[in-house]
CSV table of C-alpha atoms in Angstrom, one decimal:
chain,number,residue,atom,x,y,z
A,1,MET,CA,-44.5,-201.7,-149.8
A,2,THR,CA,-41.3,-203.4,-149.5
A,3,LYS,CA,-39.5,-205.5,-146.7
A,4,ASN,CA,-37.8,-202.6,-145.8
A,5,MET,CA,-40.1,-200.9,-143.1
A,6,ALA,CA,-37.3,-198.3,-142.0
A,7,THR,CA,-39.1,-195.1,-143.6
A,8,ASP,CA,-42.4,-196.2,-142.4
A,9,GLN,CA,-43.8,-194.0,-139.6
A,10,ARG,CA,-46.2,-196.6,-138.0
A,11,THR,CA,-44.7,-199.2,-135.6
A,12,PRO,CA,-42.8,-202.1,-137.4
A,13,GLU,CA,-45.6,-204.3,-136.1
A,14,LEU,CA,-48.3,-202.4,-137.8
A,15,SER,CA,-46.5,-201.5,-140.9
A,16,ALA,CA,-45.7,-205.2,-141.6
A,17,TRP,CA,-48.9,-206.0,-142.9
A,18,ALA,CA,-50.5,-202.6,-143.8
A,19,GLY,CA,-51.6,-202.5,-147.2
A,20,ALA,CA,-51.1,-206.2,-147.8
A,21,SER,CA,-54.0,-208.3,-149.6
A,22,ALA,CA,-52.9,-211.7,-148.3
A,23,ILE,CA,-51.2,-213.3,-145.1
A,24,LEU,CA,-49.5,-216.7,-145.9
A,25,PHE,CA,-49.3,-218.6,-142.7
A,26,ASP,CA,-46.6,-221.4,-141.7
A,27,LEU,CA,-48.4,-223.9,-139.6
A,28,ASP,CA,-46.4,-225.6,-137.2
A,29,GLY,CA,-45.2,-222.9,-134.3
A,30,VAL,CA,-47.3,-220.2,-136.0
A,31,LEU,CA,-50.7,-221.2,-135.8
A,32,THR,CA,-50.3,-224.2,-133.9
A,33,PRO,CA,-47.9,-225.5,-131.1
A,34,THR,CA,-47.1,-228.6,-133.2
A,35,ALA,CA,-43.7,-227.4,-133.9
A,36,THR,CA,-42.9,-228.8,-130.4
A,37,VAL,CA,-44.7,-232.3,-131.4
A,38,HIS,CA,-42.4,-232.5,-134.4
A,39,GLU,CA,-39.4,-231.6,-132.3
A,40,GLN,CA,-40.3,-234.3,-129.7
A,41,ALA,CA,-41.1,-236.7,-132.7
A,42,TRP,CA,-37.9,-236.3,-134.7
A,43,GLN,CA,-36.1,-236.4,-131.1
A,44,GLU,CA,-37.9,-239.8,-130.5
A,45,LEU,CA,-36.7,-241.0,-133.9
A,46,PHE,CA,-33.2,-240.0,-134.0
A,47,GLU,CA,-32.3,-241.2,-130.5
A,48,SER,CA,-33.5,-244.5,-131.2
A,49,TYR,CA,-31.8,-244.7,-134.5
A,50,LEU,CA,-28.5,-243.3,-133.1
A,51,ALA,CA,-28.5,-246.0,-130.3
A,52,SER,CA,-27.3,-248.2,-133.1
A,53,GLN,CA,-24.7,-245.9,-133.9
A,54,PRO,CA,-22.4,-245.3,-130.9
A,55,GLN,CA,-19.7,-244.0,-132.8
A,56,VAL,CA,-21.8,-241.2,-133.7
A,57,ALA,CA,-22.4,-238.1,-131.7
A,58,GLY,CA,-26.0,-238.3,-130.0
A,59,TYR,CA,-28.7,-236.1,-130.8
A,60,SER,CA,-29.1,-232.8,-129.4
A,61,GLU,CA,-31.7,-230.4,-129.0
A,62,SER,CA,-29.9,-228.0,-131.0
A,63,ASP,CA,-30.1,-230.2,-134.1
A,64,TYR,CA,-33.6,-229.8,-134.5
A,65,PHE,CA,-33.1,-226.0,-135.0
A,66,ASP,CA,-29.8,-226.4,-136.8
A,67,HIS,CA,-30.7,-229.0,-139.3
A,68,ILE,CA,-34.4,-230.0,-139.5
A,69,ASP,CA,-36.9,-227.2,-138.4
A,70,GLY,CA,-39.2,-225.8,-141.2
A,71,LYS,CA,-37.8,-228.2,-143.9
A,72,PRO,CA,-39.9,-230.9,-145.8
A,73,ARG,CA,-39.5,-234.3,-143.7
A,74,PHE,CA,-37.1,-236.3,-145.9
A,75,ASP,CA,-34.7,-233.2,-146.4
A,76,GLY,CA,-34.8,-232.8,-142.8
A,77,VAL,CA,-34.1,-236.7,-142.5
A,78,ARG,CA,-31.2,-236.4,-145.1
A,79,ASP,CA,-29.6,-232.9,-143.5
A,80,PHE,CA,-29.8,-234.4,-140.0
A,81,LEU,CA,-27.7,-237.6,-141.3
A,82,ALA,CA,-25.4,-235.4,-143.4
A,83,SER,CA,-24.6,-233.7,-140.0
A,84,ARG,CA,-23.3,-237.1,-138.5
A,85,GLY,CA,-21.6,-237.9,-141.8
A,86,ILE,CA,-24.2,-240.7,-142.4
A,87,VAL,CA,-25.7,-241.4,-145.9
A,88,LEU,CA,-28.4,-243.9,-146.3
A,89,PRO,CA,-30.3,-245.3,-149.1
A,90,GLU,CA,-33.5,-243.4,-150.1
A,91,GLY,CA,-36.0,-246.2,-150.3
A,92,PRO,CA,-39.5,-246.1,-152.0
A,93,THR,CA,-41.7,-243.0,-150.9
A,94,ASP,CA,-44.2,-245.6,-149.0
A,95,ASP,CA,-41.2,-247.2,-147.5
A,96,ASP,CA,-41.8,-249.2,-144.2
A,97,PRO,CA,-41.3,-247.3,-141.2
A,98,ALA,CA,-38.8,-250.2,-140.0
A,99,ASN,CA,-36.5,-250.0,-142.7
A,100,ILE,CA,-33.2,-248.0,-142.1
A,101,THR,CA,-33.5,-245.5,-145.3
A,102,VAL,CA,-34.3,-242.0,-145.6
A,103,GLN,CA,-38.1,-242.7,-146.7
A,104,GLY,CA,-38.4,-245.4,-143.7
A,105,LEU,CA,-36.9,-243.0,-141.3
A,106,GLY,CA,-39.2,-240.2,-142.6
A,107,ASN,CA,-42.0,-242.4,-142.4
A,108,ARG,CA,-41.3,-243.6,-139.2
A,109,LYS,CA,-41.2,-239.9,-137.5
A,110,ASN,CA,-44.5,-239.4,-139.4
A,111,GLY,CA,-46.2,-242.3,-137.5
A,112,ILE,CA,-44.7,-240.7,-133.9
A,113,PHE,CA,-46.1,-237.5,-134.7
A,114,ASN,CA,-49.7,-238.5,-135.8
A,115,ASN,CA,-49.7,-240.7,-132.6
A,116,ILE,CA,-48.9,-237.6,-130.3
A,117,VAL,CA,-51.4,-235.3,-132.1
A,118,SER,CA,-54.2,-237.6,-132.4
A,119,ALA,CA,-55.7,-236.4,-129.0
A,120,GLY,CA,-56.1,-232.8,-130.6
A,121,VAL,CA,-54.7,-229.5,-130.9
A,122,GLU,CA,-55.0,-226.3,-129.3
A,123,PRO,CA,-54.3,-223.4,-131.8
A,124,PHE,CA,-52.2,-220.4,-130.2
A,125,GLU,CA,-54.8,-217.8,-128.9
A,126,GLY,CA,-52.7,-214.8,-130.3
A,127,SER,CA,-52.6,-216.2,-133.8
A,128,VAL,CA,-56.4,-217.0,-133.6
A,129,ARG,CA,-57.0,-213.2,-133.0
A,130,PHE,CA,-54.7,-212.1,-135.6
A,131,LEU,CA,-56.4,-214.6,-138.1
A,132,ALA,CA,-59.6,-213.3,-137.3
A,133,ALA,CA,-58.6,-209.7,-137.6
A,134,ALA,CA,-57.0,-210.5,-140.9
A,135,LEU,CA,-60.2,-212.0,-142.2
A,136,ASP,CA,-62.3,-209.3,-140.9
A,137,ARG,CA,-60.3,-206.7,-142.9
A,138,GLY,CA,-61.0,-208.8,-146.1
A,139,LEU,CA,-57.4,-210.2,-146.5
A,140,LYS,CA,-57.0,-213.6,-148.1
A,141,VAL,CA,-55.3,-216.3,-146.2
A,142,ALA,CA,-53.3,-219.6,-147.0
A,143,VAL,CA,-51.5,-222.1,-145.0
A,144,VAL,CA,-48.1,-222.8,-146.4
A,145,SER,CA,-46.3,-225.8,-144.6
A,146,SER,CA,-43.6,-228.1,-145.7
A,147,SER,CA,-45.6,-230.9,-143.4
A,148,ARG,CA,-47.6,-233.5,-145.3
A,149,ASN,CA,-49.8,-233.7,-142.2
A,150,ALA,CA,-51.1,-229.6,-142.5
A,151,PRO,CA,-54.6,-230.7,-143.4
A,152,ALA,CA,-55.0,-233.0,-140.6
A,153,VAL,CA,-53.6,-230.7,-138.1
A,154,LEU,CA,-55.9,-227.6,-139.3
A,155,GLU,CA,-58.9,-229.9,-138.8
A,156,ALA,CA,-57.6,-230.9,-135.4
A,157,ALA,CA,-57.1,-227.5,-134.4
A,158,GLY,CA,-60.6,-226.5,-135.7
A,159,LEU,CA,-59.2,-224.0,-138.3
A,160,SER,CA,-59.6,-225.9,-141.6
A,161,ARG,CA,-62.6,-223.9,-142.8
A,162,HIS,CA,-60.8,-220.7,-142.8
A,163,PHE,CA,-58.2,-221.6,-145.4
A,164,PRO,CA,-59.4,-223.1,-148.6
A,165,VAL,CA,-55.9,-222.8,-150.0
A,166,VAL,CA,-53.2,-225.2,-148.2
A,167,VAL,CA,-50.0,-225.7,-149.6
A,168,ASP,CA,-48.3,-228.6,-148.0
A,169,GLY,CA,-45.5,-231.4,-148.7
A,170,VAL,CA,-48.0,-233.6,-150.4
A,171,VAL,CA,-48.8,-230.5,-152.7
A,172,ALA,CA,-45.1,-229.5,-153.1
A,173,ALA,CA,-44.2,-233.1,-154.1
A,174,ARG,CA,-47.1,-233.2,-156.6
A,175,GLU,CA,-46.4,-229.8,-158.3
A,176,GLY,CA,-42.5,-230.5,-158.4
A,177,LEU,CA,-41.7,-227.4,-156.1
A,178,PRO,CA,-38.6,-227.2,-153.7
A,179,GLY,CA,-39.1,-227.2,-150.1
A,180,LYS,CA,-38.2,-224.0,-147.9
A,181,PRO,CA,-35.7,-222.0,-148.0
A,182,SER,CA,-36.9,-222.0,-151.5
A,183,PRO,CA,-39.8,-219.4,-151.8
A,184,ALA,CA,-41.4,-221.7,-154.4
A,185,THR,CA,-44.1,-222.9,-152.2
A,186,TYR,CA,-45.1,-219.5,-150.9
A,187,GLU,CA,-45.1,-218.2,-154.5
A,188,TYR,CA,-47.5,-221.0,-155.7
A,189,ALA,CA,-49.8,-220.1,-152.6
A,190,ALA,CA,-50.0,-216.4,-154.0
A,191,THR,CA,-50.7,-217.7,-157.5
A,192,LEU,CA,-53.5,-219.8,-155.9
A,193,LEU,CA,-55.1,-216.8,-154.3
A,194,ASP,CA,-54.8,-215.1,-157.3
A,195,LEU,CA,-52.6,-212.2,-156.0
A,196,PRO,CA,-48.7,-211.2,-156.9
A,197,SER,CA,-46.3,-212.1,-154.1
A,198,GLU,CA,-45.7,-208.3,-153.5
A,199,GLU,CA,-49.0,-208.3,-151.8
A,200,CYS,CA,-48.8,-211.2,-149.7
A,201,VAL,CA,-47.1,-211.3,-146.3
A,202,VAL,CA,-45.3,-214.6,-145.0
A,203,VAL,CA,-45.3,-215.4,-141.5
A,204,GLU,CA,-42.8,-217.8,-140.3
A,205,ASP,CA,-41.1,-219.2,-137.0
A,206,ALA,CA,-38.5,-221.2,-138.7
A,207,VAL,CA,-35.1,-219.9,-140.0
A,208,SER,CA,-35.7,-221.8,-143.3
A,209,GLY,CA,-39.0,-220.4,-143.5
A,210,VAL,CA,-38.1,-216.8,-143.0
A,211,GLN,CA,-35.0,-217.3,-145.7
A,212,ALA,CA,-38.1,-218.7,-147.8
A,213,GLY,CA,-39.9,-215.4,-147.4
A,214,ASN,CA,-36.7,-213.2,-147.7
A,215,ALA,CA,-35.7,-215.0,-150.8
A,216,GLY,CA,-39.2,-213.9,-152.9
A,217,SER,CA,-40.8,-210.7,-153.9
A,218,PHE,CA,-43.2,-210.5,-150.7
A,219,HIS,CA,-44.6,-207.7,-149.0
A,220,SER,CA,-43.0,-208.4,-145.6
A,221,VAL,CA,-41.6,-211.3,-143.5
A,222,VAL,CA,-43.2,-211.8,-140.0
A,223,GLY,CA,-41.2,-213.8,-137.8
A,224,VAL,CA,-42.6,-215.4,-134.7
A,225,ASP,CA,-40.0,-216.4,-132.4
A,226,ARG,CA,-40.8,-219.6,-130.8
A,227,GLY,CA,-37.1,-220.6,-130.0
A,228,ALA,CA,-35.1,-219.8,-132.9
A,229,GLY,CA,-34.2,-216.3,-131.5
A,230,ARG,CA,-35.2,-213.0,-132.4
A,231,GLN,CA,-31.7,-211.9,-133.9
A,232,THR,CA,-31.5,-215.3,-135.6
A,233,LEU,CA,-34.9,-214.6,-137.4
A,234,PHE,CA,-33.8,-211.0,-138.1
A,235,ASP,CA,-30.4,-212.4,-139.6
A,236,ALA,CA,-32.6,-214.7,-141.8
A,237,GLY,CA,-34.4,-211.8,-143.2
A,238,ALA,CA,-37.6,-211.3,-141.3
A,239,THR,CA,-39.1,-207.6,-141.5
A,240,VAL,CA,-40.3,-207.9,-137.8
A,241,VAL,CA,-40.0,-210.3,-135.1
A,242,VAL,CA,-43.0,-210.8,-132.5
A,243,ASN,CA,-43.4,-213.3,-129.8
A,244,GLU,CA,-47.0,-213.7,-130.5
A,245,LEU,CA,-49.2,-212.7,-133.6
A,246,ASP,CA,-51.8,-210.5,-131.8
A,247,GLU,CA,-48.8,-208.1,-131.1
A,248,LEU,CA,-49.2,-206.8,-134.9
A,249,LEU,CA,-52.8,-205.6,-134.1
């Protein structure tokens, strides 16, 4: 089966994962509502930073989806700053969050995010139902996230036991894998599951993640519309777009 479902006689929602062997889930915005926490943390970070740059346009809600959503943290910092014509020193990976560098700002954002999620995370009910159905049908599952906090978020959401394979920002850096919209992290997850990409469904809510799935030879790409917009996700290469994953059941 390919990403083009036009000739399938079943509904697109069903055919999008029929015959697949594995589901590769993005985390934030797909399994857990932490995408909104990331969005809040980025807004707090850049509003604070831009307050010292009065000649530069302020942060707006669209900036998250245009420059940051779904990307590795430090890529998000670079791409947002580039949208304002700002270039900062990189700094070391463990740079102090107080420093005005790419790594420093990224680490500051991480601290803001962790403070918010420390109270716990409630996963999306529809996503939990879909995950349970996939496991009941014998499909393998993995999480593929740009976030370096993926294991902690999965633990906070009570989902970690279901995912022996997690390819997050730490794994990507260790293995030298480019972040989304490259398909490399999803392809690596398929390899860890000992499956060809063609048998794996990618599930994403971010444009860059959908583009990553579309760029690889995957079974299909399911877009979950958490704010990016249905047509935007289709334009990025989604096979089908749903509001909640249990629509696929």
